Coordinates of C-alpha atoms in Angstrom, one line a residue:
M128 CA -52.0 -60.8 6.6
D129 CA -54.0 -58.3 8.7
F130 CA -53.9 -54.6 8.0
T131 CA -53.8 -52.4 11.0
P132 CA -54.9 -48.8 10.2
G133 CA -53.0 -45.9 11.9
P134 CA -54.4 -43.6 14.4
A135 CA -56.8 -41.1 12.9
V136 CA -55.7 -37.5 12.8
H137 CA -58.5 -35.3 14.1
Q138 CA -58.8 -31.7 13.0
I139 CA -60.7 -28.8 14.5
L140 CA -61.9 -25.5 13.2
C141 CA -59.9 -22.3 13.8
A142 CA -61.6 -20.3 16.5
D143 CA -61.4 -17.1 14.4
C144 CA -61.8 -18.0 10.7
G145 CA -63.1 -21.6 10.9
T146 CA -60.3 -23.1 8.8
P147 CA -59.7 -26.9 9.6
I148 CA -56.4 -27.1 11.5
T149 CA -54.4 -29.6 13.6
P150 CA -55.3 -29.0 17.2
N151 CA -52.9 -26.7 19.1
S152 CA -52.9 -25.0 22.4
A153 CA -54.2 -21.7 20.9
N154 CA -56.8 -23.4 18.6
L155 CA -55.9 -20.8 16.0
C156 CA -54.4 -21.2 12.5
V157 CA -51.0 -19.7 11.6
A158 CA -52.5 -16.6 9.9
C159 CA -54.8 -15.8 12.8
L160 CA -52.1 -16.5 15.3
R161 CA -49.8 -13.9 13.6
N162 CA -52.7 -11.4 13.7
S163 CA -53.2 -11.9 17.4
V164 CA -49.6 -12.3 18.5
D165 CA -46.8 -10.0 17.4
I166 CA -43.4 -11.6 18.3
T167 CA -41.6 -8.4 17.1
E168 CA -43.1 -6.4 19.9
G169 CA -40.4 -4.7 21.8
I170 CA -38.0 -4.7 18.9
P171 CA -37.6 -1.2 17.4
K172 CA -38.1 -1.0 13.6
Q173 CA -35.8 2.0 13.3
A174 CA -32.4 2.6 14.9
S175 CA -29.2 4.6 14.3
V176 CA -25.5 3.8 14.0
S177 CA -22.7 6.3 14.6
Y178 CA -20.1 6.7 11.8
C179 CA -16.9 8.7 11.9
R180 CA -16.2 10.3 8.5
N181 CA -12.5 11.0 9.4
C182 CA -11.4 7.5 10.1
E183 CA -14.3 5.6 8.4
R184 CA -15.2 3.6 11.5
F185 CA -18.5 2.6 13.1
L186 CA -19.3 2.7 16.8
S187 CA -19.6 -0.8 18.1
P188 CA -21.0 -1.3 21.6
P189 CA -19.5 -0.8 24.1
Q190 CA -17.7 2.4 22.9
T191 CA -15.4 0.6 20.4
W192 CA -14.8 2.1 17.0
T193 CA -14.5 -0.6 14.3
I194 CA -13.7 -0.4 10.6
A195 CA -16.5 -2.1 8.6
R196 CA -17.2 -2.2 4.9
P197 CA -20.7 -1.6 3.5
E198 CA -22.8 -4.8 3.7
S199 CA -20.0 -6.7 5.4
P200 CA -20.4 -9.2 8.2
E201 CA -18.7 -6.8 10.6
L202 CA -21.3 -4.1 9.9
L203 CA -24.1 -6.6 10.2
S204 CA -22.8 -7.6 13.6
I205 CA -22.6 -4.0 14.8
C206 CA -26.2 -3.4 13.7
L207 CA -27.5 -6.5 15.4
R208 CA -25.7 -5.7 18.7
K209 CA -27.4 -2.2 18.8
L210 CA -30.8 -3.8 18.4
K211 CA -32.7 -3.9 21.7
G212 CA -35.0 -6.8 22.5
L213 CA -33.3 -9.2 20.2
N214 CA -32.1 -11.4 23.1
K215 CA -35.7 -12.4 23.8
V216 CA -36.2 -14.1 20.5
R217 CA -34.3 -16.6 18.3
L218 CA -32.5 -15.0 15.3
T219 CA -32.5 -17.4 12.3
E220 CA -31.5 -15.1 9.4
A221 CA -30.3 -11.6 8.8
H222 CA -29.0 -9.9 5.7
F223 CA -28.8 -6.4 4.1
I224 CA -31.2 -5.0 1.6
W225 CA -29.4 -2.9 -1.0
T226 CA -29.7 0.9 -0.6
E227 CA -28.0 3.8 -2.4
P228 CA -24.5 4.4 -1.0
H229 CA -25.3 8.2 -0.5
S230 CA -28.7 7.6 1.2
K231 CA -27.1 7.3 4.7
R232 CA -29.6 4.5 5.3
L233 CA -29.0 0.8 6.1
R234 CA -31.9 -1.7 5.6
L235 CA -31.9 -5.1 7.1
S236 CA -34.2 -8.1 6.7
I237 CA -34.4 -10.2 9.8
T238 CA -36.2 -13.5 10.5
I239 CA -36.9 -14.5 14.1
Q240 CA -38.6 -17.3 15.9
K241 CA -40.4 -17.3 19.3
E242 CA -42.5 -19.8 21.3
V243 CA -45.8 -18.0 21.8
L244 CA -47.7 -20.9 23.4
T245 CA -46.9 -24.4 24.6
N246 CA -45.2 -26.3 21.7
T247 CA -46.2 -23.5 19.4
V248 CA -43.3 -21.7 17.7
L249 CA -44.0 -18.7 15.5
E250 CA -41.6 -17.4 12.8
Q251 CA -41.8 -13.9 11.4
T252 CA -39.7 -11.8 8.9
F253 CA -39.6 -8.0 9.1
E254 CA -37.4 -5.1 8.0
L255 CA -35.3 -2.7 10.0
E256 CA -33.9 0.7 8.9
Y257 CA -30.8 2.2 10.4
L258 CA -29.9 5.9 10.1
V259 CA -26.2 6.5 9.7
Q260 CA -25.4 9.4 11.9
H261 CA -22.1 11.2 11.4
G262 CA -20.1 11.8 14.5
Q263 CA -16.5 12.0 15.6
C264 CA -14.6 9.2 17.4
S265 CA -12.4 10.0 20.4
D266 CA -9.2 9.6 18.4
C267 CA -10.4 12.1 15.7
A268 CA -11.6 14.5 18.5
K269 CA -8.1 14.5 19.9
L270 CA -6.7 15.1 16.4
A271 CA -9.0 18.1 16.0
A272 CA -7.6 19.6 19.2
K273 CA -3.8 20.2 18.7
N274 CA -1.1 18.8 20.9
T275 CA -3.1 15.9 22.1
W276 CA -0.9 13.1 20.8
K277 CA 0.9 10.9 23.2
A278 CA 3.5 9.3 21.0
L279 CA 5.3 10.3 17.9
V280 CA 7.3 8.1 15.4
Q281 CA 9.7 10.1 13.3
V282 CA 10.8 8.1 10.2
R283 CA 13.8 9.6 8.3
Q284 CA 16.0 8.6 5.3
K285 CA 18.5 10.9 3.9
V286 CA 18.3 10.2 0.2
P287 CA 17.4 12.5 -2.7
H288 CA 14.2 10.6 -3.6
K289 CA 11.0 9.3 -2.1
R290 CA 10.9 5.8 -3.6
T291 CA 11.6 4.2 -0.2
F292 CA 8.6 5.9 1.4
L293 CA 6.3 5.1 -1.6
F294 CA 7.2 1.5 -1.1
L295 CA 6.9 1.7 2.6
E296 CA 3.4 3.2 2.2
Q297 CA 2.3 0.1 0.3
L298 CA 3.8 -2.2 2.9
I299 CA 2.0 -0.3 5.7
L300 CA -1.3 -0.7 3.8
K301 CA -0.8 -4.4 3.1
H302 CA -0.2 -5.2 6.7
G303 CA -2.7 -2.7 8.1
A304 CA -0.1 -1.0 10.2
Q305 CA -1.8 2.4 9.8
K306 CA -5.0 1.6 11.7
D307 CA -3.9 3.1 15.0
T308 CA -2.4 6.2 13.5
I309 CA -4.3 9.4 14.3
S310 CA -2.2 11.8 12.0
V311 CA 0.6 11.7 9.5
K312 CA 2.7 14.7 8.6
E313 CA 5.3 14.8 5.8
V314 CA 8.6 16.5 6.5
K315 CA 11.7 17.1 4.4
D316 CA 13.4 13.8 4.8
G317 CA 10.6 11.5 5.9
L318 CA 7.3 11.1 7.7
D319 CA 5.9 11.7 11.2
F320 CA 3.3 9.3 12.6
F321 CA 1.2 10.5 15.6
Y322 CA -0.4 8.1 18.1
S323 CA -2.8 8.5 21.0
Q324 CA -1.1 5.6 22.9
R325 CA 2.6 4.7 23.5
S326 CA 1.9 1.0 22.7
H327 CA 0.7 1.9 19.2
A328 CA 3.9 3.8 18.5
I329 CA 6.0 0.9 19.7
K330 CA 4.1 -1.4 17.4
M331 CA 4.9 0.8 14.4
V332 CA 8.6 0.9 15.3
E333 CA 8.6 -2.9 15.5
F334 CA 6.9 -3.1 12.1
L335 CA 9.4 -0.8 10.5
A336 CA 12.3 -2.8 11.9
S337 CA 10.8 -6.0 10.3
V338 CA 10.6 -4.5 6.8
V339 CA 13.5 -2.1 6.4
P340 CA 17.0 -1.8 8.0
V341 CA 16.6 0.9 10.7
R342 CA 18.0 2.1 14.0
S343 CA 15.8 3.8 16.5
K344 CA 16.1 5.7 19.8
S345 CA 13.4 7.1 22.1
S346 CA 12.9 10.1 24.3
E347 CA 10.2 11.4 26.5
Q348 CA 9.0 14.8 27.7
L349 CA 7.3 15.5 31.0
L350 CA 4.0 17.4 30.5
S351 CA 2.6 17.3 34.0
S352 CA 2.9 15.4 37.3
D353 CA 0.9 14.9 40.5
T354 CA 3.0 14.5 43.6
H355 CA 0.0 13.4 45.7
T356 CA -0.8 10.4 43.5
N357 CA 2.7 9.9 42.1
T358 CA 1.5 10.0 38.6
A359 CA 2.9 11.8 35.6
N360 CA 1.9 12.6 32.0
Y361 CA 4.5 12.2 29.3
K362 CA 4.9 12.5 25.5
F363 CA 7.1 9.9 23.9
T364 CA 9.1 10.4 20.7
Y365 CA 10.7 7.6 18.7
S366 CA 13.3 8.5 16.1
V367 CA 13.7 5.9 13.4
E368 CA 16.4 6.2 10.7
I369 CA 16.3 4.1 7.6
A370 CA 19.6 3.0 6.1
P371 CA 20.4 5.4 3.1
V372 CA 21.0 2.4 0.8
C373 CA 18.3 1.6 -1.7
K374 CA 17.7 -1.1 -4.3
D375 CA 20.0 -1.0 -7.3
D376 CA 22.5 1.3 -5.6
L377 CA 26.2 1.0 -6.1
V378 CA 28.0 0.7 -2.8
C379 CA 31.6 0.3 -1.6
I380 CA 31.9 -1.7 1.6
P381 CA 34.6 -0.7 4.1
P382 CA 37.5 -3.2 3.8
K383 CA 37.1 -4.5 7.3
L384 CA 33.4 -5.2 6.9
A385 CA 34.0 -6.8 3.5
R386 CA 36.5 -9.3 5.0
A387 CA 33.9 -10.2 7.6
M388 CA 31.3 -10.9 4.9
S389 CA 33.1 -13.9 3.4
N390 CA 35.7 -11.6 1.9
I391 CA 33.4 -10.2 -0.7
H392 CA 34.6 -7.6 -3.2
P393 CA 34.0 -4.1 -1.7
L394 CA 32.4 -2.8 -4.9
T395 CA 28.9 -4.4 -4.9
L396 CA 25.3 -3.8 -5.9
C397 CA 22.4 -3.7 -3.5
V398 CA 19.9 -6.1 -5.1
R399 CA 17.3 -6.3 -2.4
V400 CA 16.3 -4.3 0.7
G401 CA 14.4 -5.9 3.5
N402 CA 15.2 -6.0 7.2
S403 CA 18.7 -6.6 5.9
L404 CA 20.7 -5.5 2.8
Q405 CA 21.5 -8.2 0.2
L406 CA 24.7 -7.3 -1.7
L407 CA 25.9 -8.9 -4.9
D408 CA 29.2 -8.9 -6.7
P409 CA 28.3 -8.9 -10.4
A410 CA 31.7 -10.2 -11.4
T411 CA 31.5 -13.4 -9.3
L412 CA 27.9 -13.7 -8.3
Q413 CA 29.0 -13.8 -4.7
T414 CA 26.2 -12.5 -2.4
A415 CA 26.1 -11.4 1.3
D416 CA 23.4 -10.4 3.6
L417 CA 24.2 -7.3 5.7
T418 CA 22.0 -7.2 8.8
S419 CA 20.7 -4.0 10.2
A420 CA 22.8 -4.2 13.3
A421 CA 26.0 -4.9 11.3
Y422 CA 25.3 -2.0 9.0
W423 CA 24.8 0.5 11.8
R424 CA 28.0 -0.6 13.5
T425 CA 29.9 0.4 10.3
P426 CA 27.6 2.6 8.3
F427 CA 28.4 3.7 4.7
E428 CA 26.6 5.5 2.0
S429 CA 25.9 4.7 -1.7
L430 CA 28.4 5.7 -4.3
A431 CA 25.7 6.1 -6.9
S432 CA 21.9 5.7 -7.1
V433 CA 19.5 4.9 -9.9
A434 CA 19.5 8.6 -10.9
D435 CA 23.1 8.1 -12.1
L436 CA 22.3 5.1 -14.3
V437 CA 23.4 5.3 -18.0
E438 CA 21.7 3.5 -20.8
F439 CA 23.9 1.0 -22.8
T440 CA 23.2 -1.2 -25.8
V441 CA 24.2 -4.9 -25.6
L442 CA 26.4 -5.8 -28.6
D443 CA 27.2 -9.4 -27.6
I444 CA 26.8 -11.6 -24.5
E445 CA 28.1 -15.1 -23.7
P446 CA 26.4 -16.7 -20.6
S447 CA 28.5 -19.1 -18.6
V448 CA 27.5 -22.1 -16.5
R449 CA 27.9 -20.3 -13.2
T450 CA 24.6 -19.4 -11.7
R451 CA 23.2 -18.4 -8.4
G452 CA 19.5 -18.4 -8.1
K453 CA 18.0 -16.2 -10.8
Y454 CA 21.4 -14.7 -11.7
V455 CA 23.6 -16.1 -14.5
L456 CA 27.1 -14.9 -15.0
A457 CA 27.9 -13.7 -18.5
E458 CA 30.6 -11.9 -20.5
A459 CA 29.1 -8.9 -22.2
Q460 CA 30.1 -6.3 -24.7
V461 CA 28.2 -3.1 -24.5
A462 CA 28.3 0.5 -25.8
L463 CA 26.6 3.7 -24.9
A464 CA 23.1 3.9 -26.3
G465 CA 23.1 5.5 -29.7
A466 CA 26.9 5.2 -30.1
F467 CA 26.7 3.6 -33.5
R468 CA 24.0 5.9 -35.0
S469 CA 24.8 8.0 -38.1
H470 CA 27.4 10.6 -37.2
S471 CA 25.2 13.6 -38.2
D472 CA 25.6 14.8 -34.6
E473 CA 29.3 15.5 -34.5
I474 CA 29.1 17.9 -31.6
M475 CA 28.6 15.1 -29.0
D476 CA 31.5 13.1 -30.5
E477 CA 33.8 16.1 -30.1
Y478 CA 32.5 16.8 -26.6
D479 CA 33.0 13.2 -25.6
G480 CA 36.4 13.0 -27.1
G481 CA 35.4 10.2 -29.5
R482 CA 34.7 7.8 -26.7
A483 CA 30.9 7.6 -27.5
A484 CA 31.5 4.7 -29.9
Q485 CA 33.8 2.8 -27.5
I486 CA 33.0 -0.8 -26.7
F487 CA 33.2 -1.9 -23.1
H488 CA 33.8 -5.5 -21.9
T489 CA 32.4 -6.4 -18.6
R490 CA 31.0 -9.3 -16.5
T491 CA 27.3 -9.1 -15.5
H492 CA 24.8 -11.1 -13.5
L493 CA 22.1 -10.6 -16.1
G494 CA 23.1 -13.4 -18.4
A495 CA 19.7 -15.0 -18.2
I496 CA 17.7 -12.1 -19.5
L497 CA 20.0 -10.1 -21.8
Q498 CA 20.2 -10.6 -25.6
P499 CA 22.2 -8.8 -28.2
G500 CA 20.4 -5.6 -29.1
D501 CA 18.8 -5.1 -25.7
S502 CA 19.0 -1.9 -23.7
V503 CA 20.4 -2.1 -20.3
M504 CA 21.0 0.4 -17.5
G505 CA 24.4 0.5 -15.7
Y506 CA 26.9 2.6 -14.0
H507 CA 29.7 4.1 -16.1
L508 CA 32.8 4.1 -13.9
T509 CA 35.3 5.2 -16.5
N510 CA 35.0 8.9 -15.8
A511 CA 33.2 8.6 -12.5
N512 CA 34.5 10.6 -9.5
F513 CA 33.3 9.4 -6.1
N514 CA 33.9 11.1 -2.9
S515 CA 34.8 7.9 -1.0
S516 CA 38.1 7.0 0.6
D517 CA 37.2 3.3 0.5
Y518 CA 36.6 3.5 -3.3
T519 CA 39.9 5.4 -3.8
A520 CA 41.8 2.7 -2.0
L521 CA 40.7 0.1 -4.5
R522 CA 43.2 -1.0 -7.1
A523 CA 42.4 0.5 -10.5
E524 CA 43.1 -2.7 -12.4
H525 CA 40.4 -4.4 -10.4
L526 CA 37.7 -1.9 -11.2
P527 CA 35.4 -2.5 -14.1
D528 CA 34.5 0.2 -16.7
V529 CA 30.8 -0.6 -16.6
I530 CA 28.6 -2.3 -14.0
L531 CA 25.2 -3.4 -15.5
V532 CA 22.3 -3.2 -13.2
K533 CA 19.0 -4.0 -14.9
K534 CA 17.4 -4.4 -18.3
A535 CA 15.8 -1.3 -19.7
Y536 CA 12.6 -1.1 -21.9
P537 CA 13.0 2.3 -23.6
N538 CA 10.0 1.9 -25.9
R539 CA 7.6 0.9 -23.2
R540 CA 6.6 4.3 -21.9
K541 CA 7.2 6.5 -24.9
K542 CA 3.6 6.3 -25.9
S543 CA 0.6 7.2 -23.6
K544 CA -0.7 3.8 -22.5
A545 CA -3.0 3.3 -19.6
R546 CA -2.1 0.8 -16.9
N547 CA -4.6 -1.8 -16.0
W548 CA -3.8 -1.6 -12.3
R549 CA -3.7 0.9 -9.5
L550 CA -2.3 1.5 -6.0
R551 CA -4.0 2.7 -2.9
S552 CA -2.6 5.3 -0.6
I553 CA -3.2 6.3 3.0
G554 CA -5.5 9.3 2.6
K555 CA -4.6 11.9 5.2
E556 CA -5.1 15.6 5.4
A557 CA -2.3 17.9 4.5
G558 CA -0.8 20.4 6.8
E559 CA 0.0 20.4 10.5
E560 CA -1.5 18.1 13.1
G561 CA -5.3 18.6 13.2
E562 CA -5.3 20.9 10.2
T563 CA -7.3 19.9 7.1
G564 CA -6.6 20.6 3.5
A565 CA -7.4 19.6 0.0
E566 CA -4.4 17.4 -0.6
R567 CA -4.1 13.7 0.3
G568 CA -1.6 10.9 0.4
I569 CA 1.2 10.7 2.9
V570 CA 3.9 11.1 0.3
G571 CA 4.1 14.2 -1.9
R572 CA 1.8 16.5 0.1
M573 CA 4.4 19.2 0.5
G574 CA 4.1 20.2 -3.1
G575 CA 5.9 23.4 -4.2
R576 CA 9.2 23.0 -6.0
D577 CA 9.4 19.4 -4.9
K578 CA 6.2 18.4 -6.6
R579 CA 7.6 17.6 -10.0
K580 CA 10.4 15.5 -8.4
I581 CA 7.8 13.5 -6.4
E582 CA 5.9 12.7 -9.6
E583 CA 9.1 11.5 -11.3
D584 CA 9.9 9.3 -8.3
Y585 CA 6.3 7.9 -8.3
E586 CA 6.5 7.0 -12.0
M587 CA 9.9 5.3 -11.4
F588 CA 8.4 3.4 -8.5
L589 CA 5.5 2.2 -10.7
R590 CA 8.0 1.0 -13.4
E591 CA 9.9 -0.9 -10.7
L592 CA 6.8 -2.7 -9.7
E593 CA 6.1 -3.6 -13.3
E594 CA 9.6 -4.9 -14.0
D595 CA 10.2 -6.7 -10.7
P596 CA 7.7 -9.6 -9.9
E597 CA 9.3 -10.2 -6.5
M598 CA 8.6 -6.6 -5.6
R599 CA 5.0 -6.8 -6.8
G600 CA 4.5 -9.9 -4.6
V601 CA 4.8 -7.9 -1.3
V602 CA 2.3 -5.1 -2.2
N603 CA -1.3 -5.1 -3.1
L604 CA -2.2 -4.2 -6.7
Y605 CA -5.9 -3.5 -7.7
K606 CA -7.7 -3.8 -10.9
A607 CA -8.4 -0.4 -12.5
P608 CA -12.1 0.3 -13.5
M609 CA -12.9 -0.5 -17.1
Q610 CA -13.7 3.1 -18.0
D611 CA -10.2 4.3 -16.8
T612 CA -8.4 1.7 -19.0
Q613 CA -10.5 2.8 -22.0
M614 CA -10.3 6.6 -21.5
G615 CA -6.7 6.6 -20.2
T616 CA -5.5 7.1 -16.6
L617 CA -5.9 10.0 -14.3
P618 CA -3.2 12.7 -14.0
V619 CA -0.7 11.9 -11.4
Q620 CA -1.3 15.3 -9.9
R621 CA -4.5 13.9 -8.5
R622 CA -2.3 12.1 -6.0
S623 CA -1.4 15.4 -4.5
G624 CA -4.9 16.6 -4.3
G625 CA -5.2 19.0 -7.1
G626 CA -5.9 22.7 -7.0
K627 CA -8.6 24.8 -5.5
G628 CA -11.4 22.7 -6.9
S629 CA -10.3 19.7 -4.9
R630 CA -12.9 18.4 -2.5
H631 CA -12.3 17.7 1.2
K632 CA -11.1 14.1 1.6
A633 CA -11.6 11.9 4.7
Q634 CA -8.6 11.0 6.8
F635 CA -7.3 7.5 6.2
A636 CA -9.7 6.9 3.4
M637 CA -8.4 4.3 1.0
D638 CA -7.6 6.7 -1.8
V639 CA -6.7 5.4 -5.2
D640 CA -3.6 6.5 -7.1
A641 CA -3.7 6.3 -10.8
A642 CA -0.5 5.7 -12.8
E643 CA 0.0 8.3 -15.4
P644 CA 2.0 7.2 -18.4
E645 CA 4.6 9.6 -19.7
V646 CA 3.6 12.0 -22.5
D647 CA 4.9 11.6 -26.0
V648 CA 8.4 12.9 -26.4
A649 CA 9.0 15.1 -29.5
G650 CA 10.8 13.2 -32.2
V651 CA 9.8 9.7 -30.9
D652 CA 8.6 7.4 -33.6
D653 CA 5.0 6.3 -32.7
E654 CA 5.4 3.1 -34.7
D655 CA 8.0 1.7 -32.2
E656 CA 6.8 -1.6 -30.8
D657 CA 6.8 -2.5 -27.2
E658 CA 9.4 -5.0 -26.0
A659 CA 8.1 -8.5 -26.4
D660 CA 9.6 -9.7 -23.1
F661 CA 8.3 -6.8 -21.0
P662 CA 7.1 -8.3 -17.6
E663 CA 3.4 -7.5 -17.9
V664 CA 1.3 -7.4 -14.7
Q665 CA -1.0 -10.4 -14.9
L666 CA -4.6 -10.3 -14.0
D667 CA -4.2 -13.0 -11.4
E668 CA -1.9 -10.6 -9.5
L669 CA -4.6 -7.9 -9.1
L670 CA -7.1 -7.7 -6.3
E671 CA -10.8 -6.9 -6.5
G672 CA -12.6 -4.4 -4.3
F673 CA -10.7 -1.4 -5.5
D674 CA -13.7 0.7 -6.3
E675 CA -15.9 -0.3 -3.3
M676 CA -17.2 3.0 -1.9
T677 CA -17.2 3.7 1.8
L678 CA -19.9 5.6 3.5
G679 CA -19.2 9.3 3.7
T680 CA -16.7 9.3 0.8
G681 CA -18.6 7.7 -2.0
E682 CA -19.2 11.1 -3.7
D683 CA -15.5 12.0 -3.5
L684 CA -14.4 8.7 -5.0
N685 CA -16.9 9.0 -7.8
E686 CA -15.6 12.4 -8.6
D687 CA -12.0 11.3 -8.6
V688 CA -12.6 8.2 -10.7

């Protein structure tokens, strides 16, 4: 077998350094070729990006303001689009080089390729530095000048608490419905959202109609008109009213409407609020969904809310075989909490006429979770007096003495205990449109005499999230930093901005609200153990990225945390 040698590979000497190389059109080695040819020529090594501190957006060519996190693909794309001369080379790799968040500098490492001679491709890696320049976007400029909004959405709910708006704030954050809002103002019974375009306001109204039962109406105001061009300038206002029925409220449906809803008993509980109201008869487990349109045709108010709940103790409970979803019908015997304590306090017994130790028999839908000895919250109807003609028309023998609503965990918050999770809020400036202030958060900014009530509503909202897994599933919960869970949580007053020492906060920054456990109550035994079946928030329900700092607000977040 004959061996045929391959063709010999000839080498030449580099024209500059004399190193043996494979022949090429330049007759130069790679090192000498890089010294003689600079493929980065025409690409600036320094550039700048515009950043709006009010809305935390970067200017993306052409004249588009985009939200981008530090070292995110969106921010990398903005930086590369602002780089001149990059279209003449081939980009193979680009990534950020870490810099201090407060340095206002962005460093990039870029690898490019370019054909310098025939069949000769040169690759080179170099660094770029971007200066973050603070500016003001067009929307924030309009906000700084008063009376420049084009559309207003007025959201109202006539209830004595703010839990609905606290929950609505989390829904807005989860779905990003606040991105087009230029200003938020808190009023007595709700919130006002200001927009620069009418379409953005219509989008918010549609979002509200998809998550809560509302009715809306619109109006417009003529600002100016031009008869020569037949054009006019209007301001649009959309009034949105949320149904005044909340979760766990006791309602009495008008008889005509109750017959239309599968002849359900008029006295029901509202167990869920979405774009419709889900009502439940605790005595029969019969449920009915009341749509928003049907409610506003025959509106009614709640007989009692969670503020009227009374704590009971379960003495005995006998679940039956009748179930509907997570609800199990049961016969229960309950008594007022502390009814069978030692009768050292005879004053209350005399005041209550000896009814404190009375045992009540009732039917409940909580047969799956209640056990003898548990605490449960319910409505005490024996001595209740409701200003409702529909309730008065009900036959007395068909009315229960007690309606149980939800299981209670009295020992859970008696001791100061930090939560391992937090909520974000829409960080907006307090005051009128365009004004700035030290306070933040769209709910609870009014302060004053209402401040303490707002904090109580916020704590109650946090407890509802802990006790209701379905409610937690529709909001975003974030892991708290390790130092906060070790040292305890922040005061809830931080949510309202604090006092004179509070620093200025950027608008629509993703502020973090810490949950403050209740302080110890005098006379509470510190050795009380927490309930074993308390529905703890699991780690897999929490999201990361809570403590990621944004440019322009890193110092403020560090100070708050």
